[in-house]
PDB file of C-alpha atoms in Angstrom:
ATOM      1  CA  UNK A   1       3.552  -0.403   2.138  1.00  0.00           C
ATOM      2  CA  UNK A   2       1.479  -3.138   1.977  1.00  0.00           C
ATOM      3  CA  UNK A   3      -1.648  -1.160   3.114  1.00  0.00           C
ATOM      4  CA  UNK A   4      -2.269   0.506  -0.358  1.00  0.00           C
ATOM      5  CA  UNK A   5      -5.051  -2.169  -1.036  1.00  0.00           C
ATOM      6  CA  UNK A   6      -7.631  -1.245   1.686  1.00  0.00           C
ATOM      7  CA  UNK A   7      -8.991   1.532  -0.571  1.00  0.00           C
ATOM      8  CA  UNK A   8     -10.144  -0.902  -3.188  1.00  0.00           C
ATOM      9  CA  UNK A   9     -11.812  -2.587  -0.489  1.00  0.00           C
ATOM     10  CA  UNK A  10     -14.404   0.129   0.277  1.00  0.00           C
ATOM     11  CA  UNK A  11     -15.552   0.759  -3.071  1.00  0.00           C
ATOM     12  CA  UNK A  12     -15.981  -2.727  -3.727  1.00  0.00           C
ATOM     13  CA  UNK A  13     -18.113  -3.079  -0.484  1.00  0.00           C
ATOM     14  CA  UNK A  14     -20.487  -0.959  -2.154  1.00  0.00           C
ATOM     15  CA  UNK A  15     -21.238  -3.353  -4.659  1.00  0.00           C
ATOM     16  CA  UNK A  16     -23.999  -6.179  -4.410  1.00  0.00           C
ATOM     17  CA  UNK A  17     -22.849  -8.722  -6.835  1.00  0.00           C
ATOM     18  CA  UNK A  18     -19.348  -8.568  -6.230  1.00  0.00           C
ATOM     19  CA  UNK A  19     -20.143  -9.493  -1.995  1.00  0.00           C
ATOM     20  CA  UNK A  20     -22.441 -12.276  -3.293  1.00  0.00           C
ATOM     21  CA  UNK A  21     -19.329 -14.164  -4.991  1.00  0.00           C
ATOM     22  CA  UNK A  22     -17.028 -13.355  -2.020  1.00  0.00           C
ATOM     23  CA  UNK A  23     -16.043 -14.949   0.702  1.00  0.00           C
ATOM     24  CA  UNK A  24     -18.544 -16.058   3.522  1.00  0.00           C
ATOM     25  CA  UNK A  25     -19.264 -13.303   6.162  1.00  0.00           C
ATOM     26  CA  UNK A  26     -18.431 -10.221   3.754  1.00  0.00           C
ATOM     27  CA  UNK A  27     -21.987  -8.104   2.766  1.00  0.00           C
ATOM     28  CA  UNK A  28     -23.170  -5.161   0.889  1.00  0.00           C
ATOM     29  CA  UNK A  29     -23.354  -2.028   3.288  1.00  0.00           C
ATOM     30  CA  UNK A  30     -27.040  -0.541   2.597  1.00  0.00           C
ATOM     31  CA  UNK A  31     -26.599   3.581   2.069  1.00  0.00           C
ATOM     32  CA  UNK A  32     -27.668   5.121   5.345  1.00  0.00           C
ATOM     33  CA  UNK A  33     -28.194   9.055   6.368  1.00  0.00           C
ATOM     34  CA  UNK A  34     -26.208   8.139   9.375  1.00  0.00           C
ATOM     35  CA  UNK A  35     -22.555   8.146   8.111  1.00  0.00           C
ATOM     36  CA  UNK A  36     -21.183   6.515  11.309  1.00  0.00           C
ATOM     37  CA  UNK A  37     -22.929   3.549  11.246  1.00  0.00           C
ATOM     38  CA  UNK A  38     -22.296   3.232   7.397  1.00  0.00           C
ATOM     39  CA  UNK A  39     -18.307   3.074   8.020  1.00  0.00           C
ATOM     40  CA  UNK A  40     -18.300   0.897  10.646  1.00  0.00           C
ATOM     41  CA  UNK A  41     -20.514  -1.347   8.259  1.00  0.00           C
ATOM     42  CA  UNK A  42     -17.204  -0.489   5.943  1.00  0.00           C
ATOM     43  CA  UNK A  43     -14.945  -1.658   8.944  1.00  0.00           C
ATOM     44  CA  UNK A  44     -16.789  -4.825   9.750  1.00  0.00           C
ATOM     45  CA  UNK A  45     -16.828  -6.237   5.971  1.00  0.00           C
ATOM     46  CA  UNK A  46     -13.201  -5.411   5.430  1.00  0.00           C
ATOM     47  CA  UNK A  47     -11.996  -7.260   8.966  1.00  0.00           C
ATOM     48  CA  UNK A  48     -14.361  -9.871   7.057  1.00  0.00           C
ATOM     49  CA  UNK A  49     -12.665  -9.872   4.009  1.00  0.00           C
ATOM     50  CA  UNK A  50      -9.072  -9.969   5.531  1.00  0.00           C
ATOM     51  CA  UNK A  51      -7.885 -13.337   5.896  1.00  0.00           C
ATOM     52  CA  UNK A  52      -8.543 -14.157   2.088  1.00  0.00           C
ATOM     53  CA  UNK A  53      -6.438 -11.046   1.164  1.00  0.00           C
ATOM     54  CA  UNK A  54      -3.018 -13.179   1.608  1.00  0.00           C
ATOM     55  CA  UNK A  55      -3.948 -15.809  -1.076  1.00  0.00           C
ATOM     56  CA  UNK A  56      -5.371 -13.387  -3.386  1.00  0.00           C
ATOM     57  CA  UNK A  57      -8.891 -12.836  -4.560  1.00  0.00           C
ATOM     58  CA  UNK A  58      -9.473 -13.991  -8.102  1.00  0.00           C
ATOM     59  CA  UNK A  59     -12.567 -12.358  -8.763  1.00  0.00           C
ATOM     60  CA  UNK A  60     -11.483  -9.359  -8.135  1.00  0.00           C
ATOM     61  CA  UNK A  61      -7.834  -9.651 -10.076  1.00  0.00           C
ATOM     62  CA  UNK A  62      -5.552  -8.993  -6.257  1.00  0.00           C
ATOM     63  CA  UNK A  63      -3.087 -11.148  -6.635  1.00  0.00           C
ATOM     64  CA  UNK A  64      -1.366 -12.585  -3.120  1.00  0.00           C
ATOM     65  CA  UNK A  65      -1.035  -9.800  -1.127  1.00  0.00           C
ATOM     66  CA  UNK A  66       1.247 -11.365   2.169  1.00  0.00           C
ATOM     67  CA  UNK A  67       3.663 -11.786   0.927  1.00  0.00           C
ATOM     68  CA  UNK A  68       2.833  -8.803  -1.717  1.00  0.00           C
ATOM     69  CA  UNK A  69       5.289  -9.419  -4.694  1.00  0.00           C
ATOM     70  CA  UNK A  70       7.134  -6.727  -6.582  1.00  0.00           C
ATOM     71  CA  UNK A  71       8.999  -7.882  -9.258  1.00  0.00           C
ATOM     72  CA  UNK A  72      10.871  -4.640  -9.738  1.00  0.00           C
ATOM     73  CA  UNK A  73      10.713  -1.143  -8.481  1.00  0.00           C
ATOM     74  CA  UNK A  74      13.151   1.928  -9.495  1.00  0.00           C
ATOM     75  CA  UNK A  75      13.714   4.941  -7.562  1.00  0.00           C
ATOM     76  CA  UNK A  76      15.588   7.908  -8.719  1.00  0.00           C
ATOM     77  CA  UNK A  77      15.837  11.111  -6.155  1.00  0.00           C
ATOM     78  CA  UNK A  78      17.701  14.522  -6.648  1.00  0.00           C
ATOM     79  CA  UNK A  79      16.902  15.908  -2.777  1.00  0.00           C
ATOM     80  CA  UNK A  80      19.353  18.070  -0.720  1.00  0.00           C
ATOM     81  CA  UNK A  81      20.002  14.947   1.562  1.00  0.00           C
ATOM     82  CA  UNK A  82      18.711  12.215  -1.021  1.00  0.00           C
ATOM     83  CA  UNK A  83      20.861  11.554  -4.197  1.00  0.00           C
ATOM     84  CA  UNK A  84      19.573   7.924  -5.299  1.00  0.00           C
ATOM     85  CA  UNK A  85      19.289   5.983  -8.514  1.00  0.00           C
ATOM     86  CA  UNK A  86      18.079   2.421  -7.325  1.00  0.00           C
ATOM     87  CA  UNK A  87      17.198  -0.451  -8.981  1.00  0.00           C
ATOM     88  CA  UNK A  88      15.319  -2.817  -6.376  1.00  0.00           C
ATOM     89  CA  UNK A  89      13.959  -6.390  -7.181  1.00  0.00           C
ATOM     90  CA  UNK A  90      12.311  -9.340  -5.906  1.00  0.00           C
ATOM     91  CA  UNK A  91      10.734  -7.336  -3.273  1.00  0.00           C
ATOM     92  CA  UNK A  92       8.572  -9.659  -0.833  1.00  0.00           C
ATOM     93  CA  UNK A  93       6.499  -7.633   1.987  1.00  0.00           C
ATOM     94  CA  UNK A  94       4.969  -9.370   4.624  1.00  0.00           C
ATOM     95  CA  UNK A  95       2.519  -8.396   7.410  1.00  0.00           C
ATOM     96  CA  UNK A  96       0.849  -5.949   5.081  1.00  0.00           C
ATOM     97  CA  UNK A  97      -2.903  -7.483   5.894  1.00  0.00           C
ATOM     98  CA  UNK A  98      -2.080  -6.946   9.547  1.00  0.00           C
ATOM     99  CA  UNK A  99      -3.362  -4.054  10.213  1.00  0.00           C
ATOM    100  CA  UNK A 100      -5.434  -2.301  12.464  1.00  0.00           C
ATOM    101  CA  UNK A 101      -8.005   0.699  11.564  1.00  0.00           C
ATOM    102  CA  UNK A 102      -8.122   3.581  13.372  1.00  0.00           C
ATOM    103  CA  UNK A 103     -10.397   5.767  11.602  1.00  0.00           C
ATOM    104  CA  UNK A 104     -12.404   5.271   8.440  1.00  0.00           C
ATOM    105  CA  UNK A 105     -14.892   7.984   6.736  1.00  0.00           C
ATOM    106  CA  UNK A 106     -16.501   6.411   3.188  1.00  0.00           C
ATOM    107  CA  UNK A 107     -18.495   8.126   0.698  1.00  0.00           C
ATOM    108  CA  UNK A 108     -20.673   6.434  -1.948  1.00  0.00           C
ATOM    109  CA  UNK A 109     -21.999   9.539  -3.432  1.00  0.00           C
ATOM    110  CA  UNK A 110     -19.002  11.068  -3.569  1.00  0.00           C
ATOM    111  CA  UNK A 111     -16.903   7.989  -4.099  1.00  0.00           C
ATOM    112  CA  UNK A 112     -14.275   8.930  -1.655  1.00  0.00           C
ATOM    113  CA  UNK A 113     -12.330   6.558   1.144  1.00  0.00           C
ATOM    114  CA  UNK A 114     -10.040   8.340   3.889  1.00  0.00           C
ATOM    115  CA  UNK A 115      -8.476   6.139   6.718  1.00  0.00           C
ATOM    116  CA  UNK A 116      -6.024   5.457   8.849  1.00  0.00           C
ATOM    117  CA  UNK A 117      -4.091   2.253   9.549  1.00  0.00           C
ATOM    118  CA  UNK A 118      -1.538   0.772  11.750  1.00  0.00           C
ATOM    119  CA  UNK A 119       0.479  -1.734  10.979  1.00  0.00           C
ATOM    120  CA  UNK A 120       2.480  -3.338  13.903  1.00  0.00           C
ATOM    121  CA  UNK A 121       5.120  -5.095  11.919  1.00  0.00           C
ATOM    122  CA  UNK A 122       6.440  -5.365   8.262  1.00  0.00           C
ATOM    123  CA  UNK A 123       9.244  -7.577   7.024  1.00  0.00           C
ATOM    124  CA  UNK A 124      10.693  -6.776   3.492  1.00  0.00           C
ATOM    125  CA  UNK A 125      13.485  -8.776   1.572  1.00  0.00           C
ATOM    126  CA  UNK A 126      14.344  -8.373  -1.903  1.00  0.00           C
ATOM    127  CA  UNK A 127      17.957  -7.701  -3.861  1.00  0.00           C
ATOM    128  CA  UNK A 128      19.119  -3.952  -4.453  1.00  0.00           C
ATOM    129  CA  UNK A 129      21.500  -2.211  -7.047  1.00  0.00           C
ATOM    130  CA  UNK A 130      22.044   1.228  -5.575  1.00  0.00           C
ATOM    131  CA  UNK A 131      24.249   4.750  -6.326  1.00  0.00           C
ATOM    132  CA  UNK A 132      24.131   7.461  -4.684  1.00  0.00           C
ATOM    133  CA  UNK A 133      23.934   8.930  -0.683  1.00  0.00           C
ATOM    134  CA  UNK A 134      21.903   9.961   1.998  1.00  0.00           C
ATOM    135  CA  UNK A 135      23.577  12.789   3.882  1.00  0.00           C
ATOM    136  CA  UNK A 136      27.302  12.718   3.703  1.00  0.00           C
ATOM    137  CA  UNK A 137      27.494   8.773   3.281  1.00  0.00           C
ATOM    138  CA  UNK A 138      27.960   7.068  -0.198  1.00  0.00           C
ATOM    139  CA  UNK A 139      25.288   4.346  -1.086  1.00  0.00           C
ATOM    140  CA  UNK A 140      26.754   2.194  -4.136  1.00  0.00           C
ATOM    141  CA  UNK A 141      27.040  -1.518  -4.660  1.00  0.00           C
ATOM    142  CA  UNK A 142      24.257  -4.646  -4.711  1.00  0.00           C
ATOM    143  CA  UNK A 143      23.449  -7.279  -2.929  1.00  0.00           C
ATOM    144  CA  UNK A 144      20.220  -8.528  -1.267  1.00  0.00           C
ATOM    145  CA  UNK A 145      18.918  -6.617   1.638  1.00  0.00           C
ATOM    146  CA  UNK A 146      16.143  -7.564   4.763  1.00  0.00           C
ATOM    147  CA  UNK A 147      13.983  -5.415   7.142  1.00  0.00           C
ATOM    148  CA  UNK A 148      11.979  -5.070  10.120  1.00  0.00           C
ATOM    149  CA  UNK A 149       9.763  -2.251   9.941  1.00  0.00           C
ATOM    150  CA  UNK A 150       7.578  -1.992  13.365  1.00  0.00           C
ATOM    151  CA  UNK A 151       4.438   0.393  14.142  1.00  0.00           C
ATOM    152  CA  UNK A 152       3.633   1.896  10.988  1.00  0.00           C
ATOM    153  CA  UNK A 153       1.189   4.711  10.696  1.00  0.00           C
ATOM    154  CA  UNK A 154      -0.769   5.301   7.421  1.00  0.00           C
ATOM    155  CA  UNK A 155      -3.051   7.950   6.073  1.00  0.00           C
ATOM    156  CA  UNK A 156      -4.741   7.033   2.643  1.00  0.00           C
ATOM    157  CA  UNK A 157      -7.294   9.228   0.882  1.00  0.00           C
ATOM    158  CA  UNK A 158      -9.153   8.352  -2.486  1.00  0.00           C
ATOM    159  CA  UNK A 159     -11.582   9.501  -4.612  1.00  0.00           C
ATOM    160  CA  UNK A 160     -13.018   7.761  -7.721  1.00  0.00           C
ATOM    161  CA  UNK A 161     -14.685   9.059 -10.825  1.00  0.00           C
ATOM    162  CA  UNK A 162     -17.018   8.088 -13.387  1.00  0.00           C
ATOM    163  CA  UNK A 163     -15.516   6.925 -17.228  1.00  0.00           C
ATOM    164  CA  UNK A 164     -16.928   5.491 -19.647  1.00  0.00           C
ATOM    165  CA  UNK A 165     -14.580   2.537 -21.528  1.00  0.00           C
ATOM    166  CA  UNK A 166     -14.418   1.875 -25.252  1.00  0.00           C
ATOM    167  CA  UNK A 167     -17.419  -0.450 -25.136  1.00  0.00           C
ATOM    168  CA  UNK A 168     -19.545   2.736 -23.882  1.00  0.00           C
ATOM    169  CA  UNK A 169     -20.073   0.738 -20.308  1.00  0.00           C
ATOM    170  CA  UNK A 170     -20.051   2.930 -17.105  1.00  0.00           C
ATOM    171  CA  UNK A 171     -17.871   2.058 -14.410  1.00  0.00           C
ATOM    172  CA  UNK A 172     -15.648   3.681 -11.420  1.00  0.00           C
ATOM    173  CA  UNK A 173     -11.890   4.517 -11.956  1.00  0.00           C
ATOM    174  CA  UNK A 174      -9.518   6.116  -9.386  1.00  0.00           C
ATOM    175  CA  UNK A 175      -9.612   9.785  -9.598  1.00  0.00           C
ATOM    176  CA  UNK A 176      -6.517  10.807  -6.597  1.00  0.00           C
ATOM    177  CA  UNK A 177      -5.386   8.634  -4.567  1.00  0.00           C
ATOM    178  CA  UNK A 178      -2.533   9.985  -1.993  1.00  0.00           C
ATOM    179  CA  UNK A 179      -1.085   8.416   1.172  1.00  0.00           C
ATOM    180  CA  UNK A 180       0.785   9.256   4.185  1.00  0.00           C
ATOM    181  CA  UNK A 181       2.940   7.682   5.964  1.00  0.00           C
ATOM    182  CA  UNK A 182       5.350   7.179   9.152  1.00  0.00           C
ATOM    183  CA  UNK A 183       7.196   4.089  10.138  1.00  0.00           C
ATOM    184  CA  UNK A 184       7.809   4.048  13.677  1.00  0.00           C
ATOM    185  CA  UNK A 185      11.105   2.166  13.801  1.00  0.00           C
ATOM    186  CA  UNK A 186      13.055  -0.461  11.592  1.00  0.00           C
ATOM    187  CA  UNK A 187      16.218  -2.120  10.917  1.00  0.00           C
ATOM    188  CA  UNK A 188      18.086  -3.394   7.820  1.00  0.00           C
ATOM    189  CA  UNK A 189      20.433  -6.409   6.767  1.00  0.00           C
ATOM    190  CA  UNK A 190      22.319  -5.882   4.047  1.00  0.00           C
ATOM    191  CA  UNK A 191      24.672  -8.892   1.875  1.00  0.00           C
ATOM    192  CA  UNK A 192      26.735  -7.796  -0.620  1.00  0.00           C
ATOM    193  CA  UNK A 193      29.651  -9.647  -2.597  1.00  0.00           C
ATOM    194  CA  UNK A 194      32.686  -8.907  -1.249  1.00  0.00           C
ATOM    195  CA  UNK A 195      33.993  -6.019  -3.428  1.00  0.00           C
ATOM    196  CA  UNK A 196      30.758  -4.268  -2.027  1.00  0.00           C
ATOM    197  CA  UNK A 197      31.002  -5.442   1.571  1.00  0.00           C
ATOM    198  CA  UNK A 198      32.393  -2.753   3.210  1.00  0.00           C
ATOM    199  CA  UNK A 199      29.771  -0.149   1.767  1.00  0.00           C
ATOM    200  CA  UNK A 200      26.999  -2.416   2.798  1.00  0.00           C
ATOM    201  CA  UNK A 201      28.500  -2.534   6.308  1.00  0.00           C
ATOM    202  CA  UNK A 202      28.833   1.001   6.576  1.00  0.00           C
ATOM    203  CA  UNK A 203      24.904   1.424   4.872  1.00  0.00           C
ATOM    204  CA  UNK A 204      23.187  -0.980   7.545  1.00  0.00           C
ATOM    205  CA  UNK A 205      25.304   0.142  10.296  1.00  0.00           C
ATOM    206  CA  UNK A 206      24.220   4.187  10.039  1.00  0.00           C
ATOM    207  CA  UNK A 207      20.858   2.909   9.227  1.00  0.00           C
ATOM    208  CA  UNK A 208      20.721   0.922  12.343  1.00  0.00           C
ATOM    209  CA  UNK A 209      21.896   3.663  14.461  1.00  0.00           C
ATOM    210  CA  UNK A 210      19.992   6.297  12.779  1.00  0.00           C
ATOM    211  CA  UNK A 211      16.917   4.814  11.844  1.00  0.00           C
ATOM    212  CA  UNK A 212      14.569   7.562  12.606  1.00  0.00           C
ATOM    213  CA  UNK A 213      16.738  10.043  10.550  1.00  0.00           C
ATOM    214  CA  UNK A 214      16.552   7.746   7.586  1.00  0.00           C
ATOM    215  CA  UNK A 215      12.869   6.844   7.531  1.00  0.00           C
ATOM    216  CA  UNK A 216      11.817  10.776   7.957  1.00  0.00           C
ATOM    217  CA  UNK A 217      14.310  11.153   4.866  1.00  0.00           C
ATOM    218  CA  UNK A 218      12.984   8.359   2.532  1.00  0.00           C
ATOM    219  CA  UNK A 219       9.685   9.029   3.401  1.00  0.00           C
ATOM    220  CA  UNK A 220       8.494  10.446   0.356  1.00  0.00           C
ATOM    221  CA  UNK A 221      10.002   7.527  -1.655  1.00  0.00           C
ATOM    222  CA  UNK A 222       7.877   4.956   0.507  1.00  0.00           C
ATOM    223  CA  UNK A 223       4.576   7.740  -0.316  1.00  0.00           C
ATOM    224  CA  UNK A 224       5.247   7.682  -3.566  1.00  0.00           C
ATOM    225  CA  UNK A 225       5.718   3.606  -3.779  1.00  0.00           C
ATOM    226  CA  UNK A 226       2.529   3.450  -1.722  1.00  0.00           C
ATOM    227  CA  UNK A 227       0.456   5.595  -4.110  1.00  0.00           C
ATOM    228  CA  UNK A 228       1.871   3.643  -7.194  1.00  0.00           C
ATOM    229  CA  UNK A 229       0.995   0.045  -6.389  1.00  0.00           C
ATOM    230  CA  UNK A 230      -2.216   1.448  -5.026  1.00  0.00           C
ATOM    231  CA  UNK A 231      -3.863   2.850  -7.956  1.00  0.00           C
ATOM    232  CA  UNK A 232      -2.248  -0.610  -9.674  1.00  0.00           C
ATOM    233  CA  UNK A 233      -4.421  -2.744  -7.484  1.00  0.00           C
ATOM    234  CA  UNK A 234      -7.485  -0.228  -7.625  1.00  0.00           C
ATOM    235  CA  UNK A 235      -7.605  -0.302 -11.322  1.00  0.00           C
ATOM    236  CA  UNK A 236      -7.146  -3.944 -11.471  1.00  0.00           C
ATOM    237  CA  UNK A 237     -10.055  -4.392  -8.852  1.00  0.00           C
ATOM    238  CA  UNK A 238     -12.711  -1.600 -10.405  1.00  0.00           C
ATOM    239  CA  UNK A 239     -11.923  -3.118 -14.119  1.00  0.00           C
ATOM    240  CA  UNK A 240     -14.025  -5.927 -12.994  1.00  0.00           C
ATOM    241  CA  UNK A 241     -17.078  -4.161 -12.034  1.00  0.00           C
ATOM    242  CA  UNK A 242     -19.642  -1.914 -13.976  1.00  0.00           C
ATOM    243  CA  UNK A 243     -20.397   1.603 -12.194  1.00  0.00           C
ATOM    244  CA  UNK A 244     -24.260   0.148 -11.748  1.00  0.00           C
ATOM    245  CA  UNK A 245     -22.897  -3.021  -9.700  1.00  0.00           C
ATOM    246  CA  UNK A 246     -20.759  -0.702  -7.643  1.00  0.00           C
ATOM    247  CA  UNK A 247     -23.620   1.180  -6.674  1.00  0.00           C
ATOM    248  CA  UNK A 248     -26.672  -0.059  -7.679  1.00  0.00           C
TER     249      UNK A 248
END
């Protein structure tokens, strides 16, 4: 989950005042004809820019991003083998700025991103409130919850567009943003008080022997999760830069 940030990343490497303020080691990348060389220009600034991602980068509004904190997150599903209304909180997520890039094709004049990302290992904790089931087994009760998530695959495409804000200044918003994505294997911990023990048992246990089942299931919950903190951190990163310093 904790990938959703890259895409801010590229547009924000097309901007020359924003690099001059940023770390050490992080450029522009120039506009060339030869689109190869201008994304691995992409690739080198953001394995650049990296390390600094866990603290946060003030200038551009990211907060912290390993662990990346969610202070609450909802999910409510009607599917065929999916009946959830969730109320999740204190979500911590780390090993999201591990990641390795696969493939990476950036735009400038058309002001789209697409990549993909691996990420070898993500650990989650946070507390849960839950009704509803997955298959033929109930999911009700709360508690707190951990997991190990391990080799996760991750498509993200973006595109931005031009707006122009109340003060009549130009500058680059998010236009679509979707993502893909398939975690390779996990496993969950679940605590519960004790009038909720034995559902929590049974809830980690058929996770933990079904865990490729379950992932393919939720799938479009952890998509949808993906997409929403991703245009949160976009917006907060492109608010701080005029359309003529993102590509001057």
């Amino acid at each position: 989950m904790a990938v959703l940030q890259i895409g801010i990343l590229f547009l924000v490497g097309w901007t020359q005042r924003a690099v001059s303020e940023l770390p050490a080691g992080v450029t522009s990348c120039p506009r060339s004809t030869d689109a190869k060389q201008y994304d691995r220009c992409i690739v080198k600034q953001l394995e650049a820019i990296t390390p600094y991602l866990a603290k946060g980068i003030p200038l551009l509004k990211l907060p912290a991003l390993d662990p990346l904190y969610l202070p609450s997150l909802g999910v409510d599903r009607n599917l065929e083998a999916l009946k959830l209304k969730a109320n999740m909180s204190q979500i911590r997520v780390h090993g999201g700025t591990n990641f390795f890039v696969d493939e990476l094709h950036a735009d400038p004049k058309e002001l789209t991103v697409a990549l993909k990302v691996q990420l070898p290992h993500v650990h989650v904790t946070g507390n849960y409130d839950v009704q509803g089931k997955i298959l033929l087994l109930p999911l009700n009760g709360q508690g707190s919850f951990r997991g190990n998530f391990t080799n996760t695959q991750a498509l993200v495409n973006a595109r931005g567009k031009e707006v122009t804000d109340a003060q009549g200044v130009k500058r680059i918003e998010v236009d679509k943003l979707a993502t893909k994505i398939r975690v390779g294997d996990g496993s969950i911990k679940l605590k519960a008080p004790p009038s909720h023990t034995i559902a929590a048992d049974a809830a980690a246990t058929f996770f933990n022997s079904n865990p490729r089942i379950v992932l393919d299931i939720a799938s479009p919950i952890i998509e949808d999760t993906a997409a929403t903190v991703s245009r949160a951190l976009a917006a907060r990163a492109l608010s701080v830069l005029t359309k003529d310093e993102l590509l001057p």
